[in-house]
Tab-separated table of C-alpha atoms in Angstrom:
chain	number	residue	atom	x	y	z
G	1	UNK	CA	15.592	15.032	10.327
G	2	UNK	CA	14.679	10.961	10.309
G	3	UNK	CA	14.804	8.801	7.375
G	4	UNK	CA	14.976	5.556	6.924
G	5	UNK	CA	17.228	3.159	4.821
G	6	UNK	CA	16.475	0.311	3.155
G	7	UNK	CA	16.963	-2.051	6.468
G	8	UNK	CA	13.530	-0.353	6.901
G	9	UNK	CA	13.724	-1.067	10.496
G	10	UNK	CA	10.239	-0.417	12.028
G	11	UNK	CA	11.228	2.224	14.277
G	12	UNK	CA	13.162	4.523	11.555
G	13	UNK	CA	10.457	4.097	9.353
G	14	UNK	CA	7.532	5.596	11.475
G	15	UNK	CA	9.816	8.144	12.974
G	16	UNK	CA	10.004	9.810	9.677
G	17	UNK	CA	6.686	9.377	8.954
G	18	UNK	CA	6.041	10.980	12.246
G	19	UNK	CA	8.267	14.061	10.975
G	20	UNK	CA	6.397	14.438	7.692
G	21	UNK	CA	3.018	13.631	9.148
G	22	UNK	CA	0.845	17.180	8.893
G	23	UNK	CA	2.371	17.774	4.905
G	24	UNK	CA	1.988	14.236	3.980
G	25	UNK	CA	-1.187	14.493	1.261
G	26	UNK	CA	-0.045	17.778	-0.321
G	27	UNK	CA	3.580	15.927	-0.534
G	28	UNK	CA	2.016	13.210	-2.131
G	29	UNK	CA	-0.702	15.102	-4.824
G	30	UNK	CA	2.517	17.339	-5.529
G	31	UNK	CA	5.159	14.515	-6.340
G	32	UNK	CA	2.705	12.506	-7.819
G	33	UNK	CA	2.078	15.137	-10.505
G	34	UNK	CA	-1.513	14.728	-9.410
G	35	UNK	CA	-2.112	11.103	-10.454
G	36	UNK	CA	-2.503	9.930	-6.634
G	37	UNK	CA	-6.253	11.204	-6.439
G	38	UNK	CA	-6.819	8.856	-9.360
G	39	UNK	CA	-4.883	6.013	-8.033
G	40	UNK	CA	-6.838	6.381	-4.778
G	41	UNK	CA	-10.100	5.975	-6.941
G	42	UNK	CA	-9.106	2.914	-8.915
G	43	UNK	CA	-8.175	1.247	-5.377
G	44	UNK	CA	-11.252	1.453	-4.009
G	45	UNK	CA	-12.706	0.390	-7.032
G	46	UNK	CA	-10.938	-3.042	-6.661
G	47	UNK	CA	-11.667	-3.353	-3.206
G	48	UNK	CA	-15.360	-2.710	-3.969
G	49	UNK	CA	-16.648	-2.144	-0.415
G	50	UNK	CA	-20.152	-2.386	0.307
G	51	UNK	CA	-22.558	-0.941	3.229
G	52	UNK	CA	-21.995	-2.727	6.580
G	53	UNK	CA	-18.693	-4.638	4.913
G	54	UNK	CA	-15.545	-4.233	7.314
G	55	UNK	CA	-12.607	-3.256	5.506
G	56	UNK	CA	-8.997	-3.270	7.030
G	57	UNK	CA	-6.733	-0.056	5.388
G	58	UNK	CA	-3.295	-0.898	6.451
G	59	UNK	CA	-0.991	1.941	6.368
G	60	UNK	CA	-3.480	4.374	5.876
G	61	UNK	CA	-1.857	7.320	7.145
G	62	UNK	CA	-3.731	10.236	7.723
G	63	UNK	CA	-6.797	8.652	6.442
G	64	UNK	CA	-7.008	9.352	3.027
G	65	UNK	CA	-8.020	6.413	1.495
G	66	UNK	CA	-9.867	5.380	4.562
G	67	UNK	CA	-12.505	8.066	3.839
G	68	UNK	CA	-12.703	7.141	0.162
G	69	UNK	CA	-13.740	3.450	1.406
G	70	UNK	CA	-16.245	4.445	4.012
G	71	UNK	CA	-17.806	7.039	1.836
G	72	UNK	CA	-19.282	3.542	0.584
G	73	UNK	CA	-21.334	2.664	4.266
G	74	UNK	CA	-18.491	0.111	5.046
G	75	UNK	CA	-16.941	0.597	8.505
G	76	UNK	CA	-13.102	1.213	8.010
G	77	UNK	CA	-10.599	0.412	10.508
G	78	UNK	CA	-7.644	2.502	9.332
G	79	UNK	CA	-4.308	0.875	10.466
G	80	UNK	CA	-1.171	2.451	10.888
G	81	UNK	CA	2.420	1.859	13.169
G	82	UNK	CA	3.137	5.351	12.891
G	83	UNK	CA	1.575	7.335	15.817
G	84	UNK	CA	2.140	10.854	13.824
G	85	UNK	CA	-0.080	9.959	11.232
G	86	UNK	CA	-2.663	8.586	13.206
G	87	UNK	CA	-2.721	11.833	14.857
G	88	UNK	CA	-3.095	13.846	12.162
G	89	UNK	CA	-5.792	11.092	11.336
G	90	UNK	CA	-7.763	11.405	14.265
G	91	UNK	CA	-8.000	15.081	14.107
G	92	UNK	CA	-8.940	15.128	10.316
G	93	UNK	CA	-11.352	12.059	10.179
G	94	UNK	CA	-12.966	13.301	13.837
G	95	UNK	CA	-16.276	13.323	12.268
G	96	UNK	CA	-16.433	10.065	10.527
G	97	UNK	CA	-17.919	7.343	12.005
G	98	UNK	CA	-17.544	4.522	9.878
G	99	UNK	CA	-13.238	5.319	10.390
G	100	UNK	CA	-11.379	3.942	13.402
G	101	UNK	CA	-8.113	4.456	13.734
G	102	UNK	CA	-5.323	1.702	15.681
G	103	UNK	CA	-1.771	1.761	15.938
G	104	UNK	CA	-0.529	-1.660	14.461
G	105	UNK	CA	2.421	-3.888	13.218
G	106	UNK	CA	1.319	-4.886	9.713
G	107	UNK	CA	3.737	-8.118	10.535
G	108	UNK	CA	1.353	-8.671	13.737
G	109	UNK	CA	-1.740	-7.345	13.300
G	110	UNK	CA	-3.726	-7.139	16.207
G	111	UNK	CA	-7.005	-8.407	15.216
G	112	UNK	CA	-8.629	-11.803	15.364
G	113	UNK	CA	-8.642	-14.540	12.373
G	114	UNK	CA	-11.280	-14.061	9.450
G	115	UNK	CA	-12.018	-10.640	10.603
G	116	UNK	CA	-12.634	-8.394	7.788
G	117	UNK	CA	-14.321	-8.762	3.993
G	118	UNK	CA	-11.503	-6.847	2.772
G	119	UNK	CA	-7.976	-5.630	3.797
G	120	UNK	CA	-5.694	-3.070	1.152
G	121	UNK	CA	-2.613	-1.367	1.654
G	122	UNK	CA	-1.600	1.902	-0.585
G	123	UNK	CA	2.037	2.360	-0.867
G	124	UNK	CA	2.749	0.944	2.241
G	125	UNK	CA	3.498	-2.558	1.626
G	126	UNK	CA	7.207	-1.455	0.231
G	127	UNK	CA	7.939	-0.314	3.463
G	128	UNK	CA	7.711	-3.299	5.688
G	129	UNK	CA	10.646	-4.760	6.882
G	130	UNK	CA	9.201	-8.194	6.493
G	131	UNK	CA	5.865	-7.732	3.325
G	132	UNK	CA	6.287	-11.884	2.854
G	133	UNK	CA	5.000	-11.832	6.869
G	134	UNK	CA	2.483	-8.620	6.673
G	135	UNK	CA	0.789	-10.717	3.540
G	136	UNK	CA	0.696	-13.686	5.632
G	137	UNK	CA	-1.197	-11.669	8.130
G	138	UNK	CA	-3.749	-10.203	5.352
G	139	UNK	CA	-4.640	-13.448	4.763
G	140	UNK	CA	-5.436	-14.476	8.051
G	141	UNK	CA	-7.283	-11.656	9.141
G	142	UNK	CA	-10.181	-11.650	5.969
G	143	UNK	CA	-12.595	-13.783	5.598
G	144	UNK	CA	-13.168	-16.800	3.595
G	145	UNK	CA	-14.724	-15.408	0.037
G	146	UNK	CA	-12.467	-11.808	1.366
G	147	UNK	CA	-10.165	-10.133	-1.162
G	148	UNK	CA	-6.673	-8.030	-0.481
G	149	UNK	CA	-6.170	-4.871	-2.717
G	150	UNK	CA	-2.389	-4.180	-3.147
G	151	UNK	CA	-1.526	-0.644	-4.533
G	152	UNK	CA	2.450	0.077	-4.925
G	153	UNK	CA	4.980	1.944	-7.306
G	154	UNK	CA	6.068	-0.525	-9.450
G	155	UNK	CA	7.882	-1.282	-12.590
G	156	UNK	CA	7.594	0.191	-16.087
G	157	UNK	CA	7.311	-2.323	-18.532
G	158	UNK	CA	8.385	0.197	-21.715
G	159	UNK	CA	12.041	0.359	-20.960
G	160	UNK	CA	11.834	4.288	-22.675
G	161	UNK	CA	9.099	5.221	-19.961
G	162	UNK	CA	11.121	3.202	-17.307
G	163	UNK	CA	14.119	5.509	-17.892
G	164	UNK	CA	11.764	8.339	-18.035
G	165	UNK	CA	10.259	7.820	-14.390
G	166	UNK	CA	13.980	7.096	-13.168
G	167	UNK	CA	15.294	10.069	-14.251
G	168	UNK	CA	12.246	12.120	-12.164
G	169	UNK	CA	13.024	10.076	-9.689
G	170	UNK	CA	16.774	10.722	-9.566
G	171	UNK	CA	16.131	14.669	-10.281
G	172	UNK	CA	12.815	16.355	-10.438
G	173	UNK	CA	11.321	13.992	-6.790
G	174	UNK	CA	14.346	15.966	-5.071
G	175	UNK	CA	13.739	18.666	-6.343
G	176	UNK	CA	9.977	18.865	-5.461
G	177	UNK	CA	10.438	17.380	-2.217
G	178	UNK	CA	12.552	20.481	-0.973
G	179	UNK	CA	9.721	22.384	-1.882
G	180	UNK	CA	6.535	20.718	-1.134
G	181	UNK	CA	8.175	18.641	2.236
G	182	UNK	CA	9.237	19.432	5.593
G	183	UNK	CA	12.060	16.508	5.565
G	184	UNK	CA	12.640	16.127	1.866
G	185	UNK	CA	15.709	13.729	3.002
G	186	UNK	CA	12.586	11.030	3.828
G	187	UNK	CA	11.834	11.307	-0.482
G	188	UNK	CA	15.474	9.832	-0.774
G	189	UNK	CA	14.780	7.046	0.828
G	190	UNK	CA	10.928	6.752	-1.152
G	191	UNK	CA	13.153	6.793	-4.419
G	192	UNK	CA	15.641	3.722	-3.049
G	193	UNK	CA	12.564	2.064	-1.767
G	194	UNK	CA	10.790	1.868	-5.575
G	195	UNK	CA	14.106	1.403	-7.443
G	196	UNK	CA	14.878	-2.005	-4.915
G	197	UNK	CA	10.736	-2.841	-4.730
G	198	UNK	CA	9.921	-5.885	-7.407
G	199	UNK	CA	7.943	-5.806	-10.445
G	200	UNK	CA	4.199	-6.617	-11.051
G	201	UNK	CA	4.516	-10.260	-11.539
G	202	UNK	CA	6.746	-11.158	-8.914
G	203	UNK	CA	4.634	-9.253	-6.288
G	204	UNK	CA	1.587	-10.851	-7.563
G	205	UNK	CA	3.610	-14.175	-6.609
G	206	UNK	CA	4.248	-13.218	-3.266
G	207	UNK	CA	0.874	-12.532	-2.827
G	208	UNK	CA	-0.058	-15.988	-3.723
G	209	UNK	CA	2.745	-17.469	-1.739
G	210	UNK	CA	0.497	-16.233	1.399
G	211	UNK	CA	-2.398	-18.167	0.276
G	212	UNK	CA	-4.155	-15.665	-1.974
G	213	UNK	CA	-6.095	-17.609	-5.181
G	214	UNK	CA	-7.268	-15.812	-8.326
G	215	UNK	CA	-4.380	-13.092	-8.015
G	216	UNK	CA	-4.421	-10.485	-10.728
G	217	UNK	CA	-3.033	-7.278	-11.211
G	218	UNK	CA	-3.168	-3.901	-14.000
G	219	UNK	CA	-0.812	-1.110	-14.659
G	220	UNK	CA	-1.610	2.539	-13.622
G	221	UNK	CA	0.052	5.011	-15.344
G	222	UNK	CA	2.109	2.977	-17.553
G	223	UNK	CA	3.278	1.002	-15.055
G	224	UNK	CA	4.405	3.626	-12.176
G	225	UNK	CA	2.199	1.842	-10.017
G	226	UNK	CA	0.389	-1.316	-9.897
G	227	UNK	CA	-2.669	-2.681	-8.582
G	228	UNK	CA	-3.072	-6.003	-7.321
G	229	UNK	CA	-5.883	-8.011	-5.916
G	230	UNK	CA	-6.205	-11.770	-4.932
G	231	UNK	CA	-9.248	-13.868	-2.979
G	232	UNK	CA	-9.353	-15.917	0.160
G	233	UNK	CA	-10.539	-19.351	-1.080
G	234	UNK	CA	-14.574	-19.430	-0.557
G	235	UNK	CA	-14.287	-23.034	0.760
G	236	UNK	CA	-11.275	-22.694	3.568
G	237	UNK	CA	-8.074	-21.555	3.720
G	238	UNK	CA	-5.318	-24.243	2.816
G	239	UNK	CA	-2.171	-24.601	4.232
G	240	UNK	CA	0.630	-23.389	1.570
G	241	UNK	CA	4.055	-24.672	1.896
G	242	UNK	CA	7.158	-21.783	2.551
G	243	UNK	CA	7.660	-20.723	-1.219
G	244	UNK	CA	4.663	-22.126	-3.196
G	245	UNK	CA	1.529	-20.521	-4.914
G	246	UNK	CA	-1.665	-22.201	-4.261
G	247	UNK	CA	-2.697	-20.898	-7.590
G	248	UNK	CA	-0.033	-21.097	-10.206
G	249	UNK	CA	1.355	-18.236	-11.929
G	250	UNK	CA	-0.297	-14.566	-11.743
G	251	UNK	CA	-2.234	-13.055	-14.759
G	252	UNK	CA	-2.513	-9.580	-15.727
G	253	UNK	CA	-6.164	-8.365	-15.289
G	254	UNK	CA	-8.877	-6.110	-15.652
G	255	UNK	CA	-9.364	-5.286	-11.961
């Protein structure tokens, strides 16, 4: 069975989410204890799509949150390098048609500049060999005024619910993932990937070091994830120098 490290070289990564593909959404509402139904909700809540809006959903799997979004009247083009899921997306989303489904490199997106009002990524953003570059490529690809809508397992701030969600991590995820998954060696690596990921304020950094303004973010459930969301300038997109926020530090929100 495939799984990757955290190298997260591109190919190791979608071969095992090729392999766990057809189980991935029960995987998920199981290990999740049920919370990802809500954090799919307060996504597309922040992304705030609207009829005849196109909205970019990198990494989206089998489709999941794509169908959420278009449920609004936007059009969805639901992005993905793995060729598994997008299978398994196809099949399940065949009657939708505000969904379209591509394979793409969230480093190289294959799409043309100021293309989309919106672009978000759901726990996939953690799993990019290069995010710095796949951010870089968010911003080019929405339009002036656009917004990106980060979700991602983050940080605890309350070091007692930190070692808390740790401990699961280290014990109960393996322990669920040999019942609920098909290759529950993949939830190793999805525990090494959160434990290495940053925390809320430095992501919200990186997404302003790709040219995002107005970047905010909020806790969801205590911290175990976080949801950020930042703005292409309304007036043009600047040139930011390697390393540097356009917009000064981050703030913590009410997104």
């Amino acid at each position: 069975m495939s799984r990757a490290d955290l190298s997260k070289q591109p190919s190791d990564v979608a071969a095992m989410f090729d392999e766990v593909s057809v189980g991935y959404d029960r995987t998920n509402a199981v290990l999740s204890v049920g919370n990802a139904s809500l954090w799919r909700i307060a996504t597309m809540r922040a992304v705030d799509p609207r009829p005849g809006q196109l909205v970019l959903d990198v990494a989206a799997g089998t489709g999941t949150s794509s169908a959420s979004l278009a449920r609004s009247g936007a059009r969805v083009v639901a992005a993905d390098f793995s060729p598994g899921m997008i299978a398994v997306g196809e099949r399940r989303q065949a009657g939708n048609p505000n969904i379209e489904f591509v394979q793409a490199d969230a480093t190289d997106l294959p799409f043309g500049d100021d293309s989309f009002d919106a672009v978000t990524i759901s726990f996939g953003l953690r799993n990019i060999v290069d995010p710095d570059a796949a951010l870089r490529e968010f911003f080019r690809v929405t339009k002036p005024g656009g917004r990106v809508v980060v979700c991602e397992f983050s940080r605890p701030p309350a070091s007692v619910i930190r070692s808390a969600y740790y401990a699961y991590l280290r014990y109960g995820m393996p322990l669920f993932a040999r019942l609920a998954s098909s290759n529950p060696a993949a939830y190793s690596y999805l525990m090494e990937s959160i434990r290495d990921w940053p925390d809320q304020q430095s992501l919200a950094h990186m997404i302003g070091r790709a040219g995002f303004e107005r970047v905010q973010y909020r806790n969801l459930t205590a911290g175990i994830v976080a949801l950020h969301r930042g703005f292409v300038p309304a007036n043009g997109k600047a040139v930011v120098p390697p390393g540097e926020s356009p917009t000064g530090p981050a703030s913590k929100g009410d997104l």
